[in-house]
Short mmCIF file of C-alpha atoms in Angstrom, two decimals:
data_model
loop_
_atom_site.label_atom_id
_atom_site.label_comp_id
_atom_site.label_asym_id
_atom_site.label_seq_id
_atom_site.Cartn_x
_atom_site.Cartn_y
_atom_site.Cartn_z
CA MET T 20 38.99 125.91 111.95
CA ASN T 21 41.97 124.03 113.22
CA LYS T 22 45.39 125.43 112.40
CA PRO T 23 47.12 123.51 109.56
CA THR T 24 50.29 121.56 110.23
CA ARG T 25 53.30 123.86 110.22
CA SER T 26 55.32 122.90 107.17
CA ILE T 27 57.50 124.50 104.54
CA VAL T 28 56.61 123.61 100.97
CA ALA T 29 59.28 125.43 99.00
CA SER T 30 60.27 123.43 95.95
CA ALA T 31 63.41 124.25 94.02
CA SER T 32 61.35 125.77 91.23
CA LEU T 33 59.47 128.03 93.66
CA VAL T 34 62.65 129.19 95.38
CA GLY T 35 64.13 129.88 91.98
CA ALA T 36 61.13 131.89 90.84
CA LEU T 37 61.01 134.02 93.95
CA SER T 38 64.79 134.48 93.87
CA LEU T 39 64.54 136.02 90.40
CA VAL T 40 66.43 133.46 88.35
CA PHE T 41 63.80 133.39 85.60
CA PRO T 42 64.45 135.82 82.75
CA ALA T 43 61.90 138.27 81.49
CA GLY T 44 60.73 138.08 77.93
CA VAL T 45 57.20 139.38 77.60
CA ALA T 46 56.45 142.54 75.68
CA SER T 47 54.50 145.29 77.40
CA ALA T 48 51.04 146.27 76.28
CA ALA T 49 50.13 149.77 75.21
CA SER T 50 46.87 151.47 74.42
CA PRO T 51 45.90 154.75 72.80
CA GLN T 52 43.30 155.19 75.55
CA ALA T 53 45.81 156.76 77.95
CA GLN T 54 44.62 159.21 80.55
CA VAL T 55 46.59 162.30 81.54
CA SER T 56 46.48 163.29 85.19
CA SER T 57 45.72 166.92 86.00
CA THR T 58 46.69 166.49 89.64
CA ARG T 59 50.15 166.51 91.15
CA HIS T 60 50.97 163.75 93.61
CA THR T 61 53.83 162.88 95.94
CA VAL T 62 55.48 159.45 95.80
CA MET T 63 57.33 158.19 98.88
CA ILE T 64 59.83 155.32 98.65
CA GLN T 65 61.42 153.43 101.54
CA THR T 66 65.09 152.70 100.78
CA ASN T 67 65.28 149.95 103.45
CA SER T 68 69.04 150.48 103.56
CA LEU T 69 70.75 148.19 106.05
CA THR T 70 73.05 151.00 107.21
CA GLY T 71 70.30 153.59 107.67
CA ASN T 72 66.72 153.46 106.41
CA ARG T 73 65.45 156.55 104.57
CA ILE T 74 62.32 157.82 102.82
CA ALA T 75 62.99 159.22 99.35
CA VAL T 76 60.31 161.67 98.20
CA TYR T 77 59.38 162.50 94.60
CA ASP T 78 57.02 165.02 93.03
CA GLN T 79 54.85 163.77 90.17
CA ALA T 80 54.32 166.08 87.22
CA PRO T 81 51.00 166.05 85.31
CA ASP T 82 52.56 163.76 82.69
CA GLY T 83 53.45 161.22 85.41
CA THR T 84 57.20 161.79 85.46
CA LEU T 85 58.94 162.03 88.84
CA THR T 86 61.40 164.56 90.25
CA ARG T 87 63.35 164.04 93.47
CA ALA T 88 62.12 166.37 96.23
CA GLY T 89 64.00 165.17 99.31
CA SER T 90 65.26 162.34 101.50
CA TYR T 91 64.55 161.76 105.18
CA SER T 92 66.10 159.41 107.73
CA THR T 93 63.70 157.10 109.54
CA GLY T 94 65.99 156.92 112.55
CA GLY T 95 66.25 153.13 112.12
CA LEU T 96 67.82 150.40 110.03
CA GLY T 97 66.47 148.49 107.07
CA GLY T 98 66.47 144.71 107.08
CA GLN T 99 67.03 141.76 104.77
CA ALA T 100 65.29 138.41 105.04
CA SER T 101 67.66 135.49 104.58
CA ASN T 102 68.04 134.24 100.98
CA SER T 103 66.16 137.25 99.60
CA VAL T 104 67.40 138.88 96.39
CA ALA T 105 65.02 141.66 95.33
CA ASP T 106 62.37 141.58 98.07
CA TYR T 107 64.47 142.20 101.18
CA LEU T 108 61.42 142.40 103.47
CA ALA T 109 59.40 139.82 101.48
CA SER T 110 56.20 141.69 102.31
CA GLN T 111 53.60 144.21 101.19
CA GLY T 112 52.58 147.27 103.21
CA SER T 113 55.88 148.20 104.86
CA LEU T 114 55.25 151.90 104.17
CA VAL T 115 51.71 153.22 104.75
CA TYR T 116 50.21 156.69 104.35
CA ASN T 117 47.27 157.68 106.58
CA ALA T 118 45.43 160.35 104.61
CA ARG T 119 43.12 161.28 107.50
CA GLN T 120 46.00 162.31 109.75
CA HIS T 121 48.53 163.16 106.99
CA THR T 122 50.90 160.68 108.55
CA LEU T 123 53.42 158.23 107.07
CA LEU T 124 54.25 155.00 108.92
CA ALA T 125 57.41 153.01 108.15
CA VAL T 126 59.02 149.80 109.41
CA ASN T 127 62.68 149.55 110.41
CA ALA T 128 63.18 145.78 110.18
CA GLY T 129 66.86 145.92 111.13
CA SER T 130 66.23 147.77 114.41
CA ASN T 131 62.78 146.37 115.35
CA THR T 132 61.14 149.79 115.31
CA LEU T 133 58.47 151.85 113.57
CA SER T 134 58.88 155.45 112.42
CA VAL T 135 56.14 158.09 112.22
CA PHE T 136 56.32 161.13 109.92
CA LYS T 137 54.05 164.12 109.56
CA VAL T 138 53.47 164.80 105.85
CA ARG T 139 52.98 168.30 104.42
CA GLY T 140 53.01 168.15 100.64
CA ASP T 141 56.40 166.76 99.68
CA ARG T 142 57.99 167.53 103.06
CA LEU T 143 58.27 165.05 105.92
CA THR T 144 58.87 165.70 109.61
CA ARG T 145 59.85 162.71 111.73
CA ARG T 146 57.76 162.68 114.88
CA GLN T 147 58.56 159.36 116.52
CA VAL T 148 60.60 156.14 116.49
CA LEU T 149 59.27 153.39 118.77
CA PRO T 150 59.50 149.59 119.30
CA SER T 151 57.40 147.55 116.87
CA GLY T 152 56.27 145.00 119.47
CA GLY T 153 58.39 142.17 118.05
CA ARG T 154 61.33 141.33 115.82
CA PHE T 155 61.80 142.19 112.15
CA PRO T 156 58.67 144.30 111.42
CA VAL T 157 57.55 143.89 107.79
CA SER T 158 54.02 145.27 107.33
CA ILE T 159 51.59 147.81 108.80
CA ALA T 160 47.77 147.90 108.79
CA VAL T 161 45.70 151.03 109.45
CA ASN T 162 41.97 151.41 110.14
CA GLY T 163 41.06 154.90 111.30
CA ASP T 164 43.28 155.58 114.30
CA LEU T 165 43.91 151.87 114.94
CA VAL T 166 47.29 150.55 113.74
CA TYR T 167 48.71 147.02 113.85
CA ALA T 168 52.28 146.05 113.01
CA LEU T 169 53.32 142.62 111.75
CA ASN T 170 56.65 141.27 113.00
CA GLY T 171 58.10 138.37 110.99
CA GLY T 172 61.01 137.22 113.14
CA GLY T 173 60.89 134.26 115.52
CA ALA T 174 57.36 133.08 116.36
CA GLY T 175 55.92 136.15 114.62
CA THR T 176 53.77 138.72 116.41
CA VAL T 177 51.20 141.39 115.72
CA ALA T 178 51.11 144.46 117.97
CA GLY T 179 48.50 147.23 118.24
CA PHE T 180 48.81 151.01 118.50
CA ARG T 181 46.59 154.09 118.48
CA LEU T 182 47.55 156.97 116.18
CA ASN T 183 46.72 160.35 117.66
CA HIS T 184 48.00 163.74 116.48
CA GLY T 185 50.83 162.15 114.53
CA ARG T 186 52.10 159.88 117.29
CA LEU T 187 51.63 156.18 118.03
CA ARG T 188 50.73 154.85 121.46
CA HIS T 189 51.10 151.12 122.14
CA ILE T 190 47.87 149.38 123.21
CA HIS T 191 48.50 147.41 126.38
CA GLY T 192 47.70 143.72 125.96
CA SER T 193 47.48 143.90 122.16
CA VAL T 194 50.38 141.60 121.21
CA ARG T 195 49.34 138.27 119.68
CA HIS T 196 51.65 135.44 118.58
CA LEU T 197 51.43 133.67 115.23
CA GLU T 198 53.11 130.44 116.42
CA LEU T 199 55.62 130.41 113.57
CA ALA T 200 59.11 128.95 113.77
CA ASN T 201 61.22 131.57 112.00
CA THR T 202 64.71 132.80 112.66
CA THR T 203 65.57 136.49 112.93
CA PRO T 204 65.93 137.65 110.21
CA PRO T 205 63.41 135.14 108.88
CA ASN T 206 63.74 133.25 105.62
CA PHE T 207 62.03 135.18 102.82
CA LEU T 208 59.72 132.24 102.05
CA THR T 209 58.50 131.72 105.61
CA SER T 210 58.29 135.31 106.83
CA PRO T 211 54.63 136.45 106.93
CA GLY T 212 53.65 138.53 103.90
CA GLN T 213 51.12 141.17 104.92
CA ILE T 214 48.79 142.38 107.65
CA GLY T 215 45.52 144.15 106.86
CA PHE T 216 42.04 144.94 108.13
CA THR T 217 38.92 143.75 106.36
CA PRO T 218 36.96 146.70 104.88
CA ASP T 219 34.51 146.73 107.79
CA GLY T 220 37.39 146.81 110.29
CA ARG T 221 36.03 143.82 112.21
CA ASN T 222 38.79 141.36 111.33
CA LEU T 223 42.56 141.53 110.99
CA LEU T 224 44.22 139.20 108.47
CA VAL T 225 47.79 137.92 108.14
CA THR T 226 49.27 135.81 105.35
CA THR T 227 51.98 133.35 106.43
CA LYS T 228 53.46 132.46 103.02
CA ALA T 229 55.21 129.05 103.07
CA ALA T 230 55.42 128.89 106.88
CA THR T 231 51.88 127.47 107.07
CA ASN T 232 50.38 128.29 103.64
CA SER T 233 47.42 129.85 105.39
CA ILE T 234 45.57 133.10 105.98
CA GLU T 235 45.16 133.86 109.68
CA ALA T 236 42.27 135.95 110.98
CA PHE T 237 41.77 137.72 114.32
CA ARG T 238 38.52 139.26 115.48
CA VAL T 239 38.92 142.97 116.38
CA THR T 240 37.10 144.11 119.52
CA PRO T 241 35.55 147.59 119.90
CA ARG T 242 38.51 148.51 122.14
CA GLY T 243 40.97 147.67 119.36
CA LEU T 244 42.21 144.43 120.93
CA LEU T 245 42.28 141.13 119.08
CA SER T 246 40.69 137.81 119.88
CA GLU T 247 42.98 135.53 121.88
CA HIS T 248 42.77 132.81 119.25
CA LEU T 249 43.07 133.09 115.51
CA ALA T 250 41.12 131.31 112.80
CA SER T 251 43.23 129.74 110.08
CA THR T 252 42.21 129.08 106.48
CA ALA T 253 44.41 127.03 104.14
CA ALA T 254 45.26 128.95 100.99
CA SER T 255 43.78 127.60 97.77
CA THR T 256 47.30 127.42 96.30
CA PRO T 257 50.66 127.65 98.15
CA VAL T 258 52.43 130.71 99.52
CA PRO T 259 49.70 133.32 100.16
CA PHE T 260 51.57 136.62 100.06
CA ALA T 261 49.98 140.05 99.48
CA PHE T 262 46.28 140.90 99.42
CA THR T 263 43.63 143.50 98.75
CA PHE T 264 39.80 143.56 98.62
CA THR T 265 37.12 143.96 95.98
CA PRO T 266 34.52 146.76 96.33
CA ASN T 267 32.01 144.24 97.73
CA GLY T 268 34.46 142.86 100.30
CA HIS T 269 35.89 139.71 98.71
CA LEU T 270 39.51 139.00 99.66
CA VAL T 271 41.97 138.91 96.73
CA VAL T 272 45.31 137.20 97.46
CA ALA T 273 48.52 136.95 95.43
CA GLN T 274 49.61 133.32 95.86
CA ALA T 275 53.23 132.91 94.81
CA GLY T 276 53.60 129.13 94.77
CA ASN T 277 51.74 128.60 91.50
CA SER T 278 51.64 132.29 90.52
CA THR T 279 47.89 132.51 91.05
CA LEU T 280 45.42 135.16 92.11
CA GLY T 281 43.03 133.63 94.63
CA THR T 282 39.71 135.01 95.88
CA TYR T 283 37.83 134.33 99.12
CA ALA T 284 34.52 135.18 100.75
CA VAL T 285 35.01 136.76 104.19
CA HIS T 286 32.45 135.74 106.82
CA PRO T 287 31.62 137.76 109.98
CA ASP T 288 32.96 134.98 112.24
CA THR T 289 36.45 135.31 110.60
CA ARG T 290 35.99 132.23 108.39
CA LEU T 291 37.21 132.48 104.81
CA THR T 292 35.77 130.42 101.95
CA PRO T 293 37.83 130.01 98.73
CA ILE T 294 36.00 131.15 95.59
CA GLY T 295 38.44 130.96 92.69
CA SER T 296 42.10 130.77 91.73
CA LEU T 297 43.78 131.54 88.40
CA SER T 298 47.44 131.55 87.31
CA ASP T 299 48.87 134.21 85.01
CA GLY T 300 51.51 131.78 83.72
CA GLN T 301 54.33 133.96 85.04
CA GLN T 302 56.86 133.40 87.85
CA GLY T 303 56.76 134.79 91.40
CA LEU T 304 53.33 136.47 91.52
CA CYS T 305 53.62 138.05 94.96
CA TRP T 306 52.19 141.61 95.08
CA VAL T 307 48.75 142.92 94.17
CA THR T 308 47.25 146.41 93.85
CA ARG T 309 43.66 147.29 92.94
CA ILE T 310 42.91 150.25 90.68
CA GLN T 311 39.16 150.62 90.21
CA ASN T 312 38.03 147.31 88.64
CA HIS T 313 41.48 145.95 87.77
CA TYR T 314 43.94 144.01 89.93
CA TYR T 315 47.60 144.41 89.02
CA VAL T 316 50.11 141.79 90.15
CA ALA T 317 53.91 142.00 90.12
CA ASN T 318 55.69 138.87 88.87
CA ALA T 319 59.13 139.10 90.48
CA GLY T 320 60.56 136.10 88.63
CA SER T 321 59.39 137.19 85.17
CA ASN T 322 59.89 140.97 85.38
CA THR T 323 56.30 141.58 84.32
CA ILE T 324 53.03 143.02 85.58
CA SER T 325 49.78 141.21 84.87
CA ALA T 326 46.21 142.47 85.20
CA TYR T 327 43.06 140.66 86.33
CA THR T 328 39.41 141.46 86.72
CA VAL T 329 37.24 139.95 89.47
CA SER T 330 33.51 139.44 88.93
CA PRO T 331 30.93 140.51 91.55
CA ARG T 332 30.77 136.83 92.57
CA GLY T 333 34.54 136.84 93.15
CA ILE T 334 35.70 134.92 90.06
CA PRO T 335 39.12 136.08 88.77
CA ALA T 336 39.83 136.46 85.04
CA LEU T 337 42.92 137.58 83.14
CA LEU T 338 42.79 140.82 81.20
CA GLY T 339 43.14 139.97 77.52
CA SER T 340 44.58 136.68 76.29
CA THR T 341 47.57 136.47 78.66
CA GLY T 342 47.01 139.09 81.34
CA VAL T 343 50.49 140.56 80.89
CA VAL T 344 50.27 144.35 80.54
CA ALA T 345 53.86 145.53 81.13
CA THR T 346 57.49 144.59 81.43
CA THR T 347 59.52 146.03 84.30
CA ASP T 348 63.07 146.52 85.45
CA ALA T 349 64.57 143.63 87.41
CA GLY T 350 62.61 142.30 90.36
CA PRO T 351 59.21 144.04 90.46
CA ILE T 352 57.82 144.01 93.99
CA ASP T 353 55.60 146.48 95.86
CA MET T 354 53.35 148.80 93.81
CA ALA T 355 51.15 151.81 94.50
CA ALA T 356 48.62 153.84 92.52
CA SER T 357 48.05 157.57 92.46
CA PRO T 358 44.87 158.59 94.31
CA ASP T 359 43.14 159.39 91.01
CA GLY T 360 43.91 155.88 89.72
CA GLN T 361 45.64 157.18 86.60
CA THR T 362 49.23 156.20 87.40
CA LEU T 363 50.83 152.99 88.69
CA TYR T 364 54.26 152.97 90.32
CA ALA T 365 56.20 149.71 90.62
CA GLN T 366 59.33 149.16 92.68
CA ALA T 367 62.04 147.14 90.94
CA GLY T 368 63.89 145.88 93.99
CA ALA T 369 66.76 144.15 92.19
CA ALA T 370 67.45 147.20 90.03
CA GLY T 371 66.90 149.96 92.59
CA ARG T 372 64.44 151.70 90.26
CA ILE T 373 60.84 152.91 90.19
CA ASP T 374 58.93 152.18 86.99
CA THR T 375 55.97 154.46 86.19
CA TYR T 376 52.96 153.51 84.04
CA ARG T 377 49.91 155.35 82.84
CA VAL T 378 46.72 153.37 83.51
CA ASN T 379 44.55 153.24 80.39
CA ARG T 380 40.77 153.08 80.49
CA ASP T 381 40.79 149.46 79.33
CA GLY T 382 43.16 148.42 82.15
CA THR T 383 46.29 148.16 80.02
CA LEU T 384 49.42 150.09 81.00
CA THR T 385 51.60 152.51 79.03
CA ARG T 386 55.13 153.00 80.33
CA ILE T 387 55.94 156.61 81.21
CA GLY T 388 59.49 156.18 82.43
CA SER T 389 61.78 154.97 85.19
CA ILE T 390 63.88 156.62 87.87
CA SER T 391 67.15 155.27 89.22
CA GLY T 392 69.56 156.19 92.00
CA LEU T 393 67.91 154.06 94.67
CA PRO T 394 69.64 151.12 96.40
CA THR T 395 68.81 147.52 95.62
CA GLY T 396 66.51 146.10 98.26
CA ILE T 397 64.11 149.06 98.32
CA GLU T 398 60.76 148.01 99.74
CA GLY T 399 57.75 150.09 100.64
CA ILE T 400 55.93 152.67 98.54
CA ALA T 401 53.12 155.14 99.27
CA VAL T 402 51.46 157.93 97.27
CA HIS T 403 49.32 160.90 98.23
#
C-alpha cells in the first residue's frame, strides 16, 4: 500500500476531548458476580517525573487493595509531549514486564534512554540505562528476547535490541524511520501511540495517531531486523492510538478521533483489512486492555472505562446498553490486568492516582479503591 498523505486532522473538539476538558458524569456499573483473587501480585507504576523518573512498586493483597512496597530510580528523566495534560507520553506500553526473564523495561522520554530492571518479587534492581535509538522514547514491544523501542520525536524511529540475562544489546542496522514531522518533544496528537508485535512475531506494528492516521507495519526477519520499507494502512476512523489482539489474531485498535474501537484482519504480507468500528459515545477513547473475552478502553475525556466484546469474526460490540462499566479519577490512561484476570488497574494521569477494579464474570467492574501520592503525568503500568 502507498503511504497516506501526511496530515494532521485535529479538530477543536478532538483536541478538547484528549485534553480532558469534558466532564465525567456516568455512573459505574457493579455486579454481585465479583471474583476474589487468591494470588498476590506486584503492581509497578512509572512516575515519568520530569526531574527524575522512578518506578513505584505496590503489593496487591488478596482483596485487590494495594500497599506501597518501594520506589526505584530509573536513572533517567520523564518527558512531556507538548500540549498534553494527563497523558504526558501520549502512548501505551511505556513500561513492560518480561515474565520469561523477570525483567522490567522502562522508557526515559526526557533523556532519550531505556532502563532495565531485574525483578524479584516486589524488589527491583536496576541493571542498565542505555540510548533508546532515537528521541523521546514512548513505547516498548517485546517478543521473546527481541525488543523494539518506539521513539516519537522528530521523524520518529524504531530501534531493535536483544534481551539476554537482564541486559539489552542494540542490534546493529535495526533502526527504521517513520517519516513523521514531529518536534522534540512531539505534540501529543502527532506522537506515535504504540509499538507491538503481532502474536506470531512476524510483523511489528506502529500507530501514528493524527500524524498520518495510519497503522504502519514492518516485516520481522529471522535475525530480528525489520523490512526496509513499511506497509501503511489508513485507520478506519481518525487517531489510531493503542492496540491489542484477539485470541485468533485480529488487531483491536483504540481510535481516539471518534472514540471508536476498530478491528482489523492481519495478513501475512503485513496488509491490514478493516473489519468493524464502533463508538462508545464517550470522549478520548485512547487505551485498550484485553482481559479474557472483554476489551476495556479508557476514555480520558469522560473519566470512564467502557467494555467491548469482539466476535470470532472480529466484529466489536458494546457490553450492555452503553458499554460504560466504571467511572475513574481524572484522566484515565494506561491500564493493566493482574495475570489471573481478576483485577484491573487504571492510571488516572491528571489526578496522580491508581484506580483498582475487580473484574466480574460478566465483564462488569466493581471498584475496590484508589491510591494517591503519585505525581500528575504518571504513565506506564505493569503487573506480575
